[in-house]
């Protein structure tokens, strides 16, 4: 097939690489515009653009696709057999959806209809799911509501983080897409309607989601720590400084103290009371310092028991 690929972040790169290594022709890549990044605010390519430029693939970066007659004319000229979309970041208008012979195929990081939306990977951890996966879908005008094509499942490890699950699912997306394209060409895939009554929505992550509410249970907070690792990360306040918590363990014990109270901070152990159970911190990062294991942190920083984290 002649493919136009639409994607933007790191998740979309392995899928593009799978296409580039296949018998399919990637005629063009469409991604979001470059953005300023870092202290110097230098313009930086999206990860998918970096991959496409290295491979010598033409790159298009329209600010908006909807209502963009010039861009639509460019797509018509390319005349793709299929448009493949993975974490692109824009809703495709109907005229684009109807253009390719095999339609537009989306690679989505959940087992649809669960976790439609922008952040399915992280929300599956935040909500304590035991499994998730990747779904290929025939796109329609809705938000991840199109007919499902193929799925692959993966079990979440007890210590699964947003970062580790991202990498697992990104690696599965490429092979599943190639299997989907082969099935579409051969006519062996029967699209399956989504059951809207079973759907859920994975809203976009915000930085303030990482602020820990110590009134919540240790189980919920530990999921928050894993789910928001590596971004935006879970954090609290210690002595007027931000303390990021990168790893922790749930303890089924109580102290009777106020949630957020440091109940132990010695011999390499740092324990916090929560609204239900306690949390044993494993890896932390104080504002302005490096990320480190708790035992190393406690050797260089005095933490007083009884202190209330904010």
Short mmCIF file of C-alpha atoms in Angstrom, two decimals, residues 3-196:
data_model
loop_
_atom_site.label_atom_id
_atom_site.label_comp_id
_atom_site.label_asym_id
_atom_site.label_seq_id
_atom_site.Cartn_x
_atom_site.Cartn_y
_atom_site.Cartn_z
CA UNK A 3 0.69 5.08 3.11
CA UNK A 4 0.44 8.55 4.57
CA UNK A 5 1.49 8.35 8.22
CA UNK A 6 0.20 10.78 10.84
CA UNK A 7 1.80 10.80 14.28
CA UNK A 8 3.72 13.05 16.65
CA UNK A 9 5.23 11.78 19.98
CA UNK A 10 7.60 8.96 20.93
CA UNK A 11 4.77 6.40 20.97
CA UNK A 12 4.27 6.86 17.22
CA UNK A 13 7.92 6.30 16.26
CA UNK A 14 8.12 2.46 16.53
CA UNK A 15 4.92 2.18 14.48
CA UNK A 16 6.45 4.34 11.75
CA UNK A 17 9.67 2.33 11.84
CA UNK A 18 7.67 -0.89 11.36
CA UNK A 19 6.05 0.61 8.28
CA UNK A 20 9.39 1.76 6.90
CA UNK A 21 10.78 -1.79 7.27
CA UNK A 22 7.75 -3.36 5.56
CA UNK A 23 6.73 -3.76 1.92
CA UNK A 24 4.49 -0.71 2.20
CA UNK A 25 5.46 2.67 0.75
CA UNK A 26 5.38 5.57 3.21
CA UNK A 27 4.76 8.42 0.79
CA UNK A 28 4.55 11.18 3.39
CA UNK A 29 4.54 11.84 7.13
CA UNK A 30 2.23 14.38 8.76
CA UNK A 31 3.03 15.65 12.24
CA UNK A 32 2.45 18.59 14.53
CA UNK A 33 4.47 21.81 14.08
CA UNK A 34 7.89 22.16 15.71
CA UNK A 35 7.80 23.60 19.24
CA UNK A 36 10.25 25.63 21.35
CA UNK A 37 11.79 23.60 24.14
CA UNK A 38 14.28 24.06 26.95
CA UNK A 39 15.73 27.18 28.52
CA UNK A 40 16.89 28.54 25.19
CA UNK A 41 13.48 27.90 23.61
CA UNK A 42 15.15 26.42 20.53
CA UNK A 43 12.71 24.92 18.04
CA UNK A 44 12.60 21.13 18.30
CA UNK A 45 11.28 18.55 15.86
CA UNK A 46 8.54 16.20 17.06
CA UNK A 47 9.98 12.66 17.45
CA UNK A 48 8.10 11.40 14.38
CA UNK A 49 9.57 14.17 12.24
CA UNK A 50 13.08 13.24 13.37
CA UNK A 51 12.45 9.66 12.26
CA UNK A 52 10.94 10.72 8.93
CA UNK A 53 13.74 13.16 8.10
CA UNK A 54 16.35 10.47 8.83
CA UNK A 55 14.50 8.13 6.47
CA UNK A 56 14.19 10.79 3.77
CA UNK A 57 10.37 10.88 3.89
CA UNK A 58 8.57 14.16 2.98
CA UNK A 59 7.11 15.80 6.10
CA UNK A 60 4.02 18.02 6.33
CA UNK A 61 3.23 20.04 9.48
CA UNK A 62 -0.12 21.79 9.12
CA UNK A 63 -1.20 23.81 12.16
CA UNK A 64 -4.75 22.66 11.45
CA UNK A 65 -6.04 19.97 9.11
CA UNK A 66 -9.72 20.82 9.39
CA UNK A 67 -10.69 23.40 6.77
CA UNK A 68 -7.18 23.37 5.27
CA UNK A 69 -7.86 23.25 1.52
CA UNK A 70 -4.18 23.47 0.60
CA UNK A 71 -3.24 20.47 2.73
CA UNK A 72 -6.22 18.44 1.50
CA UNK A 73 -5.13 19.10 -2.09
CA UNK A 74 -1.67 17.78 -1.19
CA UNK A 75 -3.23 14.60 0.21
CA UNK A 76 -5.30 14.19 -2.96
CA UNK A 77 -2.16 14.51 -5.04
CA UNK A 78 -0.40 11.83 -2.99
CA UNK A 79 -3.50 9.60 -3.31
CA UNK A 80 -2.73 7.21 -0.43
CA UNK A 81 -4.30 3.77 -0.23
CA UNK A 82 -4.47 4.18 3.55
CA UNK A 83 -3.80 6.86 6.14
CA UNK A 84 -2.30 5.45 9.34
CA UNK A 85 -2.67 7.49 12.53
CA UNK A 86 -0.91 7.00 15.87
CA UNK A 87 -1.07 9.66 18.60
CA UNK A 88 -1.26 12.44 16.03
CA UNK A 89 -3.00 15.09 18.10
CA UNK A 90 -5.63 16.42 15.67
CA UNK A 91 -9.14 15.28 14.75
CA UNK A 92 -9.39 14.36 11.07
CA UNK A 93 -12.27 15.90 9.07
CA UNK A 94 -14.64 13.69 7.12
CA UNK A 95 -13.12 14.57 3.76
CA UNK A 96 -9.77 13.18 4.92
CA UNK A 97 -11.37 10.09 6.45
CA UNK A 98 -13.10 9.33 3.14
CA UNK A 99 -10.06 9.91 0.91
CA UNK A 100 -8.05 6.64 1.08
CA UNK A 101 -9.27 3.40 -0.49
CA UNK A 102 -8.78 1.53 2.82
CA UNK A 103 -9.78 4.46 4.98
CA UNK A 104 -7.87 5.79 7.98
CA UNK A 105 -6.52 3.26 10.50
CA UNK A 106 -5.70 4.36 14.04
CA UNK A 107 -3.26 2.59 16.38
CA UNK A 108 -4.66 3.24 19.88
CA UNK A 109 -2.99 2.29 23.17
CA UNK A 110 -5.93 0.64 24.94
CA UNK A 111 -8.40 -2.20 24.58
CA UNK A 112 -11.23 -0.19 23.09
CA UNK A 113 -13.87 0.84 23.91
CA UNK A 114 -12.09 1.36 27.25
CA UNK A 115 -9.90 4.43 27.57
CA UNK A 116 -10.76 6.46 24.52
CA UNK A 117 -8.86 9.72 24.50
CA UNK A 118 -5.42 11.22 24.96
CA UNK A 119 -3.82 9.34 27.88
CA UNK A 120 -4.98 5.69 27.89
CA UNK A 121 -1.62 4.32 29.03
CA UNK A 122 -1.41 6.30 32.25
CA UNK A 123 -5.09 6.01 33.17
CA UNK A 124 -4.98 2.22 32.96
CA UNK A 125 -2.37 2.29 35.75
CA UNK A 126 -4.10 5.03 37.76
CA UNK A 127 -7.30 2.96 37.77
CA UNK A 128 -5.59 -0.28 38.73
CA UNK A 129 -6.30 -2.26 35.58
CA UNK A 130 -4.80 -5.74 35.37
CA UNK A 131 -4.47 -5.70 31.59
CA UNK A 132 -4.52 -3.30 28.66
CA UNK A 133 -3.28 -3.46 25.10
CA UNK A 134 -3.37 -1.94 21.63
CA UNK A 135 -6.34 -1.72 19.27
CA UNK A 136 -6.33 -0.91 15.56
CA UNK A 137 -9.47 0.90 14.53
CA UNK A 138 -11.15 2.13 11.34
CA UNK A 139 -11.46 5.83 12.11
CA UNK A 140 -14.68 7.79 11.97
CA UNK A 141 -15.58 11.34 12.94
CA UNK A 142 -15.80 10.57 16.67
CA UNK A 143 -13.04 10.44 19.28
CA UNK A 144 -11.72 6.85 19.11
CA UNK A 145 -15.24 5.56 18.35
CA UNK A 146 -14.61 3.79 15.03
CA UNK A 147 -14.99 0.08 14.30
CA UNK A 148 -12.32 -2.09 15.91
CA UNK A 149 -10.09 -4.19 13.63
CA UNK A 150 -7.49 -6.12 15.67
CA UNK A 151 -6.31 -6.16 19.30
CA UNK A 152 -3.34 -7.38 21.28
CA UNK A 153 -3.41 -7.65 25.09
CA UNK A 154 -0.70 -7.19 27.69
CA UNK A 155 -0.82 -7.77 31.45
CA UNK A 156 0.34 -4.95 33.70
CA UNK A 157 3.24 -5.82 35.97
CA UNK A 158 2.84 -5.01 39.69
CA UNK A 159 5.54 -2.33 39.33
CA UNK A 160 4.34 -1.07 35.93
CA UNK A 161 4.94 2.64 35.32
CA UNK A 162 3.56 4.97 32.71
CA UNK A 163 6.97 4.93 31.05
CA UNK A 164 7.44 1.14 31.02
CA UNK A 165 3.91 0.51 29.76
CA UNK A 166 4.33 3.18 27.07
CA UNK A 167 7.38 1.34 25.74
CA UNK A 168 5.66 -2.06 25.80
CA UNK A 169 2.60 -0.84 23.92
CA UNK A 170 4.63 1.20 21.43
CA UNK A 171 6.58 -1.95 20.54
CA UNK A 172 3.32 -3.89 19.99
CA UNK A 173 1.72 -1.24 17.79
CA UNK A 174 3.88 -1.77 14.71
CA UNK A 175 3.40 -5.53 14.30
CA UNK A 176 -0.33 -5.19 14.99
CA UNK A 177 -0.63 -2.47 12.34
CA UNK A 178 1.15 -4.59 9.71
CA UNK A 179 -1.16 -7.51 10.51
CA UNK A 180 -4.13 -5.15 10.20
CA UNK A 181 -3.03 -3.78 6.82
CA UNK A 182 -2.50 -7.31 5.50
CA UNK A 183 -5.99 -8.28 6.67
CA UNK A 184 -7.57 -5.23 5.05
CA UNK A 185 -5.87 -5.99 1.73
CA UNK A 186 -6.92 -9.63 1.88
CA UNK A 187 -10.45 -8.80 3.05
CA UNK A 188 -10.11 -11.15 6.02
CA UNK A 189 -10.87 -8.64 8.80
CA UNK A 190 -14.44 -8.10 9.95
CA UNK A 191 -14.71 -4.67 11.64
CA UNK A 192 -16.41 -4.81 15.04
CA UNK A 193 -18.65 -2.04 16.36
CA UNK A 194 -17.71 -0.59 19.73
CA UNK A 195 -20.14 -0.99 22.61
CA UNK A 196 -20.55 2.58 23.83
#
